[in-house]
Amino acid sequence: MPIEWTGFGPELLLQIDRDRPEPLRDQLESALREAIRAGRLATGERLPSSRALARDLGISRGLVTECYAQLQAEGYLVTRPGAATRVAAAASAAASAAASAAASASASAAVRPRPAATAIARVDFRPGLPDVSSFPREDWSRALRHACRDAPAHLLGYTDPYGDRALRDVLAAYLRRVRAAAADGAHTVVCAGYAQGLQLVLRALAGEGVRTVAVEDPGDPDQRVIAATLGLGVVAVPVDEGGIDTGALAATDARVVVVTPAHQSPTGVVLAPERRQALIAWARANDATIVEDDYDAEFRYDREPVGALQGLAPDRVALIGSVSKSLAPGLRLGWILCPPHLSAAIAHHKGLADRGSPIIDQLALADLLRSGRYDRHLRGMRLRYAARRTALVEALRRHAPAVELRGLAAGFHTVAQLPPGTDEQAVVTAARRRSVGLYAMSDYRLEPRPGPAQLVLGYGNLTADAISEGIDTIADLLRGG
Ligand SMILES: Cc1ncc(COP(=O)(O)O)c(C=O)c1O
């Protein structure tokens, strides 16, 4: 769909060179044809009125009208009496084919994505996706309106790469309140979600001489790709029932480790208290840094709250959080609670990356947090996810009671342990044929370690009915059939 520009005529950058011998009319015609062929103007898109374009280019209106008539005759434009001139359908078909070929070429050159979503699945148990249809649109619109209305003009210039100070202070107070973090707005950097946060922290550490990063195995496959693109080596440290194996970590030469202590991704285990202490002792003894991925700590059901590791050692831990689970991943908003000695370097890299996150969004998030609407949204979402979790547990109890669920106490994904001898990938492939998206634990294993057959089931973006339908459809596969 083309953008339907409303209001006054859209502006259009076309270059006319009065020093060239070619007549102005020919130049204008060629420039317009080229803009359509190159996809700068899409099918159905409205052109400026002849009066507006003539004024912008400093040429006569008659000349523009003649050009439009010529391009209409050639099939590039359509004009109806009394209506705007628009790009004709046939004109940009070739251009859009060229554009989509270019897009798919660049997508295939991209770094390895997280386990791919099953595009055609009727019921997709993709982990990591919150209930995006429950995004608090009214609250966010209100917060955006306030931000836009009240932002002082100076904030609309180039601003602090650390992020807006008011948001940083609100975030710090919020994280002190709900995560027992030792947060200080002065050392908080606003970033574009966890993915960017991790890159900024690793860049800062690479600048201090770090060469190897330890990551949890199984873990988020993107981390390995991110570290590799920064030229850092990666060591995979096994995770067991108590979280990351701190003994195995100590045997590596890594000076930074990335962990998910509150709810290990993807196994769902909580880092055991003695391992928390061991991790901090390791960091202190080795002048090392712990990167704490605090990705879904807001959602906890039947277990005691686990405070952030950062609260125990703010000088050694960089906590990264985002609104990707609490609001929506598409907002691309996150934060880093930096160890004080690293905050300037992290903010420096943020400035280099994109000169700071979008200010209106930052102010809106501050407003949402301050107004209490963020907490209210989370309270509602906890109930919703708890109901979905119950639906999953019950569907499995009904249809595949031998399947054991793990890591259910928090977040909105769980690990389903399949009967011994089941082939994980065969189950995934067979389920996809029935239009049910499943994701194998082996997609998250960095080293080929033997392990039980398991699936990582995300239920955050599925209704209770969809969950039941999905499990019902694949019950025989889960039973090992
Ligand atoms: C382990 C883990 N950490 C963090 C995130 C959030 O990433 P981001 O904030 O870049 O959207 C995700 C998203 O799925 C995740 O799986």
mmCIF file of N, CA, C and O in Angstrom, residues 45-123:
data_model
loop_
_atom_site.group_PDB
_atom_site.id
_atom_site.type_symbol
_atom_site.label_atom_id
_atom_site.label_comp_id
_atom_site.label_asym_id
_atom_site.label_seq_id
_atom_site.Cartn_x
_atom_site.Cartn_y
_atom_site.Cartn_z
ATOM 1 N N GLU A 45 0.905 6.315 -5.430
ATOM 2 C CA GLU A 45 1.367 7.447 -4.625
ATOM 3 C C GLU A 45 1.039 8.770 -5.323
ATOM 4 O O GLU A 45 1.125 8.889 -6.544
ATOM 5 N N ARG A 46 0.682 9.719 -4.495
ATOM 6 C CA ARG A 46 0.238 11.015 -5.010
ATOM 7 C C ARG A 46 1.440 11.895 -5.334
ATOM 8 O O ARG A 46 2.417 11.927 -4.574
ATOM 9 N N LEU A 47 1.363 12.617 -6.441
ATOM 10 C CA LEU A 47 2.434 13.560 -6.788
ATOM 11 C C LEU A 47 2.062 14.951 -6.297
ATOM 12 O O LEU A 47 0.893 15.228 -6.036
ATOM 13 N N PRO A 48 3.045 15.837 -6.231
ATOM 14 C CA PRO A 48 2.691 17.220 -5.866
ATOM 15 C C PRO A 48 1.768 17.798 -6.942
ATOM 16 O O PRO A 48 1.808 17.360 -8.096
ATOM 17 N N SER A 49 0.988 18.781 -6.577
ATOM 18 C CA SER A 49 0.174 19.444 -7.591
ATOM 19 C C SER A 49 1.118 20.162 -8.551
ATOM 20 O O SER A 49 2.271 20.470 -8.202
ATOM 21 N N SER A 50 0.638 20.400 -9.764
ATOM 22 C CA SER A 50 1.508 21.066 -10.745
ATOM 23 C C SER A 50 1.924 22.449 -10.241
ATOM 24 O O SER A 50 3.061 22.885 -10.426
ATOM 25 N N ARG A 51 1.017 23.093 -9.512
ATOM 26 C CA ARG A 51 1.338 24.430 -8.986
ATOM 27 C C ARG A 51 2.485 24.337 -7.971
ATOM 28 O O ARG A 51 3.464 25.085 -8.039
ATOM 29 N N ALA A 52 2.374 23.367 -7.047
ATOM 30 C CA ALA A 52 3.396 23.246 -5.999
ATOM 31 C C ALA A 52 4.746 22.853 -6.591
ATOM 32 O O ALA A 52 5.792 23.399 -6.216
ATOM 33 N N LEU A 53 4.731 21.898 -7.541
ATOM 34 C CA LEU A 53 6.010 21.463 -8.104
ATOM 35 C C LEU A 53 6.660 22.596 -8.906
ATOM 36 O O LEU A 53 7.879 22.807 -8.842
ATOM 37 N N ALA A 54 5.834 23.350 -9.644
ATOM 38 C CA ALA A 54 6.367 24.469 -10.422
ATOM 39 C C ALA A 54 7.020 25.483 -9.485
ATOM 40 O O ALA A 54 8.120 25.985 -9.743
ATOM 41 N N ARG A 55 6.360 25.740 -8.369
ATOM 42 C CA ARG A 55 6.907 26.715 -7.414
ATOM 43 C C ARG A 55 8.240 26.198 -6.838
ATOM 44 O O ARG A 55 9.230 26.913 -6.808
ATOM 45 N N ASP A 56 8.258 24.917 -6.440
ATOM 46 C CA ASP A 56 9.482 24.374 -5.849
ATOM 47 C C ASP A 56 10.654 24.414 -6.823
ATOM 48 O O ASP A 56 11.804 24.638 -6.422
ATOM 49 N N LEU A 57 10.379 24.139 -8.094
ATOM 50 C CA LEU A 57 11.481 24.042 -9.064
ATOM 51 C C LEU A 57 11.781 25.377 -9.747
ATOM 52 O O LEU A 57 12.751 25.480 -10.507
ATOM 53 N N GLY A 58 10.923 26.370 -9.504
ATOM 54 C CA GLY A 58 11.126 27.684 -10.131
ATOM 55 C C GLY A 58 10.911 27.625 -11.638
ATOM 56 O O GLY A 58 11.641 28.250 -12.406
ATOM 57 N N ILE A 59 9.910 26.833 -12.058
ATOM 58 C CA ILE A 59 9.588 26.760 -13.486
ATOM 59 C C ILE A 59 8.101 27.049 -13.659
ATOM 60 O O ILE A 59 7.373 27.175 -12.668
ATOM 61 N N SER A 60 7.655 27.178 -14.943
ATOM 62 C CA SER A 60 6.247 27.550 -15.126
ATOM 63 C C SER A 60 5.333 26.348 -14.876
ATOM 64 O O SER A 60 5.726 25.195 -15.072
ATOM 65 N N ARG A 61 4.100 26.665 -14.430
ATOM 66 C CA ARG A 61 3.150 25.587 -14.134
ATOM 67 C C ARG A 61 2.790 24.825 -15.412
ATOM 68 O O ARG A 61 2.601 23.609 -15.410
ATOM 69 N N GLY A 62 2.737 25.582 -16.526
ATOM 70 C CA GLY A 62 2.382 24.961 -17.815
ATOM 71 C C GLY A 62 3.375 23.861 -18.173
ATOM 72 O O GLY A 62 2.996 22.792 -18.683
ATOM 73 N N LEU A 63 4.638 24.114 -17.861
ATOM 74 C CA LEU A 63 5.668 23.121 -18.198
ATOM 75 C C LEU A 63 5.458 21.824 -17.394
ATOM 76 O O LEU A 63 5.550 20.715 -17.928
ATOM 77 N N VAL A 64 5.095 21.985 -16.116
ATOM 78 C CA VAL A 64 4.846 20.794 -15.288
ATOM 79 C C VAL A 64 3.615 20.063 -15.819
ATOM 80 O O VAL A 64 3.604 18.826 -15.943
ATOM 81 N N THR A 65 2.579 20.821 -16.176
ATOM 82 C CA THR A 65 1.351 20.181 -16.680
ATOM 83 C C THR A 65 1.656 19.382 -17.946
ATOM 84 O O THR A 65 1.172 18.261 -18.120
ATOM 85 N N GLU A 66 2.505 19.947 -18.792
ATOM 86 C CA GLU A 66 2.864 19.232 -20.032
ATOM 87 C C GLU A 66 3.602 17.921 -19.699
ATOM 88 O O GLU A 66 3.362 16.886 -20.315
ATOM 89 N N CYS A 67 4.500 18.020 -18.742
ATOM 90 C CA CYS A 67 5.246 16.811 -18.348
ATOM 91 C C CYS A 67 4.305 15.742 -17.826
ATOM 92 O O CYS A 67 4.403 14.565 -18.192
ATOM 93 N N TYR A 68 3.401 16.144 -16.903
ATOM 94 C CA TYR A 68 2.460 15.180 -16.339
ATOM 95 C C TYR A 68 1.637 14.543 -17.474
ATOM 96 O O TYR A 68 1.386 13.324 -17.468
ATOM 97 N N ALA A 69 1.228 15.355 -18.438
ATOM 98 C CA ALA A 69 0.412 14.826 -19.546
ATOM 99 C C ALA A 69 1.224 13.817 -20.359
ATOM 100 O O ALA A 69 0.729 12.748 -20.740
ATOM 101 N N GLN A 70 2.491 14.139 -20.589
ATOM 102 C CA GLN A 70 3.351 13.232 -21.354
ATOM 103 C C GLN A 70 3.511 11.892 -20.629
ATOM 104 O O GLN A 70 3.380 10.817 -21.210
ATOM 105 N N LEU A 71 3.773 11.970 -19.311
ATOM 106 C CA LEU A 71 3.989 10.728 -18.551
ATOM 107 C C LEU A 71 2.687 9.944 -18.385
ATOM 108 O O LEU A 71 2.700 8.720 -18.280
ATOM 109 N N GLN A 72 1.599 10.675 -18.437
ATOM 110 C CA GLN A 72 0.309 9.977 -18.408
ATOM 111 C C GLN A 72 0.138 9.203 -19.718
ATOM 112 O O GLN A 72 -0.244 8.029 -19.723
ATOM 113 N N ALA A 73 0.506 9.860 -20.810
ATOM 114 C CA ALA A 73 0.390 9.202 -22.121
ATOM 115 C C ALA A 73 1.300 7.972 -22.181
ATOM 116 O O ALA A 73 0.975 6.966 -22.813
ATOM 117 N N GLU A 74 2.429 8.036 -21.497
ATOM 118 C CA GLU A 74 3.363 6.900 -21.516
ATOM 119 C C GLU A 74 2.965 5.811 -20.520
ATOM 120 O O GLU A 74 3.610 4.771 -20.428
ATOM 121 N N GLY A 75 1.938 6.073 -19.696
ATOM 122 C CA GLY A 75 1.470 5.051 -18.748
ATOM 123 C C GLY A 75 2.136 5.119 -17.392
ATOM 124 O O GLY A 75 1.935 4.229 -16.561
ATOM 125 N N TYR A 76 2.928 6.154 -17.137
ATOM 126 C CA TYR A 76 3.577 6.266 -15.820
ATOM 127 C C TYR A 76 2.641 6.854 -14.765
ATOM 128 O O TYR A 76 2.753 6.543 -13.593
ATOM 129 N N LEU A 77 1.784 7.783 -15.216
ATOM 130 C CA LEU A 77 0.944 8.504 -14.257
ATOM 131 C C LEU A 77 -0.518 8.360 -14.639
ATOM 132 O O LEU A 77 -0.841 8.074 -15.799
ATOM 133 N N VAL A 78 -1.379 8.543 -13.645
ATOM 134 C CA VAL A 78 -2.814 8.629 -13.948
ATOM 135 C C VAL A 78 -3.350 9.922 -13.356
ATOM 136 O O VAL A 78 -2.971 10.301 -12.252
ATOM 137 N N THR A 79 -4.193 10.565 -14.134
ATOM 138 C CA THR A 79 -4.791 11.807 -13.650
ATOM 139 C C THR A 79 -6.273 11.757 -13.944
ATOM 140 O O THR A 79 -6.667 11.398 -15.057
ATOM 141 N N ARG A 80 -7.071 12.051 -12.932
ATOM 142 C CA ARG A 80 -8.515 12.177 -13.180
ATOM 143 C C ARG A 80 -8.895 13.615 -12.883
ATOM 144 O O ARG A 80 -8.322 14.231 -11.969
ATOM 145 N N PRO A 81 -9.875 14.149 -13.667
ATOM 146 C CA PRO A 81 -10.236 15.546 -13.443
ATOM 147 C C PRO A 81 -10.619 15.787 -11.982
ATOM 148 O O PRO A 81 -11.328 14.988 -11.388
ATOM 149 N N GLY A 82 -10.076 16.821 -11.442
ATOM 150 C CA GLY A 82 -10.416 17.218 -10.063
ATOM 151 C C GLY A 82 -9.702 16.386 -9.008
ATOM 152 O O GLY A 82 -9.893 16.592 -7.810
ATOM 153 N N ALA A 83 -8.882 15.383 -9.409
ATOM 154 C CA ALA A 83 -8.200 14.550 -8.399
ATOM 155 C C ALA A 83 -6.690 14.687 -8.578
ATOM 156 O O ALA A 83 -6.211 15.204 -9.594
ATOM 157 N N ALA A 84 -5.958 14.217 -7.583
ATOM 158 C CA ALA A 84 -4.504 14.348 -7.633
ATOM 159 C C ALA A 84 -3.915 13.430 -8.705
ATOM 160 O O ALA A 84 -4.509 12.410 -9.051
ATOM 161 N N THR A 85 -2.749 13.805 -9.202
ATOM 162 C CA THR A 85 -2.008 12.939 -10.129
ATOM 163 C C THR A 85 -1.288 11.879 -9.309
ATOM 164 O O THR A 85 -0.679 12.194 -8.283
ATOM 165 N N ARG A 86 -1.373 10.633 -9.774
ATOM 166 C CA ARG A 86 -0.774 9.527 -9.006
ATOM 167 C C ARG A 86 0.049 8.635 -9.918
ATOM 168 O O ARG A 86 -0.125 8.649 -11.143
ATOM 169 N N VAL A 87 0.901 7.829 -9.319
ATOM 170 C CA VAL A 87 1.707 6.882 -10.089
ATOM 171 C C VAL A 87 0.801 5.729 -10.528
ATOM 172 O O VAL A 87 0.054 5.172 -9.714
ATOM 173 N N ALA A 88 0.862 5.384 -11.826
ATOM 174 C CA ALA A 88 0.006 4.323 -12.360
ATOM 175 C C ALA A 88 0.490 2.954 -11.889
ATOM 176 O O ALA A 88 1.676 2.766 -11.587
ATOM 177 N N ALA A 89 -0.446 1.992 -11.871
ATOM 178 C CA ALA A 89 -0.118 0.665 -11.345
ATOM 179 C C ALA A 89 0.982 -0.005 -12.154
ATOM 180 O O ALA A 89 1.941 -0.542 -11.607
ATOM 181 N N ALA A 90 0.857 0.003 -13.449
ATOM 182 C CA ALA A 90 1.827 -0.729 -14.274
ATOM 183 C C ALA A 90 3.213 -0.118 -14.174
ATOM 184 O O ALA A 90 4.221 -0.802 -14.291
ATOM 185 N N ALA A 91 3.242 1.207 -13.917
ATOM 186 C CA ALA A 91 4.525 1.911 -14.000
ATOM 187 C C ALA A 91 5.553 1.381 -13.033
ATOM 188 O O ALA A 91 6.725 1.239 -13.354
ATOM 189 N N SER A 92 5.124 1.067 -11.804
ATOM 190 C CA SER A 92 6.159 0.697 -10.841
ATOM 191 C C SER A 92 6.226 -0.803 -10.588
ATOM 192 O O SER A 92 6.890 -1.249 -9.692
ATOM 193 N N ALA A 93 5.513 -1.601 -11.412
ATOM 194 C CA ALA A 93 5.596 -3.052 -11.205
ATOM 195 C C ALA A 93 7.034 -3.524 -11.368
ATOM 196 O O ALA A 93 7.564 -4.274 -10.541
ATOM 197 N N ALA A 94 7.674 -3.054 -12.420
ATOM 198 C CA ALA A 94 9.054 -3.478 -12.649
ATOM 199 C C ALA A 94 9.951 -2.967 -11.535
ATOM 200 O O ALA A 94 10.804 -3.688 -11.024
ATOM 201 N N ALA A 95 9.687 -1.725 -11.135
ATOM 202 C CA ALA A 95 10.521 -1.144 -10.082
ATOM 203 C C ALA A 95 10.386 -1.929 -8.784
ATOM 204 O O ALA A 95 11.356 -2.203 -8.105
ATOM 205 N N SER A 96 9.114 -2.347 -8.444
ATOM 206 C CA SER A 96 8.977 -3.043 -7.169
ATOM 207 C C SER A 96 9.587 -4.436 -7.243
ATOM 208 O O SER A 96 10.111 -4.940 -6.253
ATOM 209 N N ALA A 97 9.567 -5.065 -8.418
ATOM 210 C CA ALA A 97 10.221 -6.375 -8.544
ATOM 211 C C ALA A 97 11.711 -6.218 -8.285
ATOM 212 O O ALA A 97 12.325 -7.006 -7.562
ATOM 213 N N ALA A 98 12.282 -5.151 -8.841
ATOM 214 C CA ALA A 98 13.709 -4.921 -8.641
ATOM 215 C C ALA A 98 13.991 -4.662 -7.158
ATOM 216 O O ALA A 98 14.937 -5.188 -6.587
ATOM 217 N N ALA A 99 13.104 -3.883 -6.526
ATOM 218 C CA ALA A 99 13.335 -3.557 -5.113
ATOM 219 C C ALA A 99 13.245 -4.801 -4.253
ATOM 220 O O ALA A 99 14.038 -5.010 -3.343
ATOM 221 N N SER A 100 12.259 -5.719 -4.534
ATOM 222 C CA SER A 100 12.156 -6.882 -3.656
ATOM 223 C C SER A 100 13.313 -7.832 -3.885
ATOM 224 O O SER A 100 13.767 -8.497 -2.956
ATOM 225 N N ALA A 101 13.848 -7.880 -5.115
ATOM 226 C CA ALA A 101 15.029 -8.723 -5.343
ATOM 227 C C ALA A 101 16.197 -8.195 -4.515
ATOM 228 O O ALA A 101 16.912 -8.954 -3.868
ATOM 229 N N ALA A 102 16.338 -6.861 -4.482
ATOM 230 C CA ALA A 102 17.445 -6.275 -3.709
ATOM 231 C C ALA A 102 17.257 -6.554 -2.226
ATOM 232 O O ALA A 102 18.188 -6.899 -1.518
ATOM 233 N N ALA A 103 15.989 -6.455 -1.756
ATOM 234 C CA ALA A 103 15.740 -6.674 -0.320
ATOM 235 C C ALA A 103 16.065 -8.106 0.061
ATOM 236 O O ALA A 103 16.668 -8.364 1.090
ATOM 237 N N SER A 104 15.663 -9.085 -0.789
ATOM 238 C CA SER A 104 15.933 -10.454 -0.368
ATOM 239 C C SER A 104 17.411 -10.758 -0.446
ATOM 240 O O SER A 104 17.940 -11.522 0.351
ATOM 241 N N ALA A 105 18.128 -10.096 -1.369
ATOM 242 C CA ALA A 105 19.575 -10.307 -1.420
ATOM 243 C C ALA A 105 20.214 -9.800 -0.134
ATOM 244 O O ALA A 105 21.041 -10.465 0.475
ATOM 245 N N SER A 106 19.769 -8.624 0.365
ATOM 246 C CA SER A 106 20.418 -8.107 1.556
ATOM 247 C C SER A 106 19.992 -8.906 2.785
ATOM 248 O O SER A 106 20.749 -9.102 3.700
ATOM 249 N N ALA A 107 18.745 -9.437 2.787
ATOM 250 C CA ALA A 107 18.326 -10.248 3.935
ATOM 251 C C ALA A 107 19.156 -11.517 4.016
ATOM 252 O O ALA A 107 19.539 -11.951 5.100
ATOM 253 N N SER A 108 19.461 -12.116 2.866
ATOM 254 C CA SER A 108 20.202 -13.369 2.939
ATOM 255 C C SER A 108 21.642 -13.128 3.372
ATOM 256 O O SER A 108 22.300 -14.033 3.870
ATOM 257 N N ALA A 109 22.120 -11.874 3.230
ATOM 258 C CA ALA A 109 23.485 -11.594 3.661
ATOM 259 C C ALA A 109 23.547 -11.269 5.152
ATOM 260 O O ALA A 109 24.604 -11.120 5.713
ATOM 261 N N ALA A 110 22.340 -11.160 5.818
ATOM 262 C CA ALA A 110 22.330 -10.740 7.221
ATOM 263 C C ALA A 110 22.873 -11.841 8.116
ATOM 264 O O ALA A 110 22.968 -12.989 7.723
ATOM 265 N N VAL A 111 23.210 -11.476 9.356
ATOM 266 C CA VAL A 111 23.713 -12.462 10.307
ATOM 267 C C VAL A 111 22.611 -13.468 10.617
ATOM 268 O O VAL A 111 21.446 -13.183 10.444
ATOM 269 N N ARG A 112 23.015 -14.635 11.121
ATOM 270 C CA ARG A 112 22.049 -15.701 11.384
ATOM 271 C C ARG A 112 20.988 -15.235 12.382
ATOM 272 O O ARG A 112 21.296 -14.777 13.471
ATOM 273 N N PRO A 113 19.727 -15.297 12.007
ATOM 274 C CA PRO A 113 18.700 -14.819 12.926
ATOM 275 C C PRO A 113 18.412 -15.839 14.012
ATOM 276 O O PRO A 113 18.872 -16.965 13.950
ATOM 277 N N ARG A 114 17.623 -15.423 15.046
ATOM 278 C CA ARG A 114 17.186 -16.381 16.043
ATOM 279 C C ARG A 114 16.322 -17.417 15.336
ATOM 280 O O ARG A 114 15.871 -17.194 14.225
ATOM 281 N N PRO A 115 16.064 -18.602 15.956
ATOM 282 C CA PRO A 115 15.313 -19.649 15.283
ATOM 283 C C PRO A 115 14.111 -19.060 14.543
ATOM 284 O O PRO A 115 13.302 -18.342 15.115
ATOM 285 N N ALA A 116 14.041 -19.374 13.261
ATOM 286 C CA ALA A 116 13.076 -18.692 12.397
ATOM 287 C C ALA A 116 11.639 -18.985 12.808
ATOM 288 O O ALA A 116 11.326 -20.087 13.250
ATOM 289 N N ALA A 117 10.790 -17.984 12.662
ATOM 290 C CA ALA A 117 9.381 -18.189 12.954
ATOM 291 C C ALA A 117 8.781 -19.041 11.846
ATOM 292 O O ALA A 117 9.258 -19.031 10.719
ATOM 293 N N THR A 118 7.739 -19.784 12.183
ATOM 294 C CA THR A 118 7.071 -20.591 11.171
ATOM 295 C C THR A 118 6.014 -19.714 10.544
ATOM 296 O O THR A 118 4.930 -19.552 11.095
ATOM 297 N N ALA A 119 6.347 -19.133 9.391
ATOM 298 C CA ALA A 119 5.482 -18.109 8.821
ATOM 299 C C ALA A 119 4.071 -18.620 8.574
ATOM 300 O O ALA A 119 3.118 -17.909 8.796
ATOM 301 N N ILE A 120 3.972 -19.878 8.184
ATOM 302 C CA ILE A 120 2.654 -20.338 7.772
ATOM 303 C C ILE A 120 1.906 -21.065 8.894
ATOM 304 O O ILE A 120 0.817 -21.548 8.693
ATOM 305 N N ALA A 121 2.498 -21.130 10.094
ATOM 306 C CA ALA A 121 1.855 -21.922 11.143
ATOM 307 C C ALA A 121 0.546 -21.300 11.591
ATOM 308 O O ALA A 121 0.461 -20.097 11.790
ATOM 309 N N ARG A 122 -0.458 -22.163 11.775
ATOM 310 C CA ARG A 122 -1.742 -21.683 12.299
ATOM 311 C C ARG A 122 -1.582 -21.387 13.787
ATOM 312 O O ARG A 122 -2.085 -20.415 14.307
ATOM 313 N N VAL A 123 -0.845 -22.269 14.461
ATOM 314 C CA VAL A 123 -0.557 -22.050 15.879
ATOM 315 C C VAL A 123 0.965 -22.091 16.026
ATOM 316 O O VAL A 123 1.583 -23.104 15.746
#
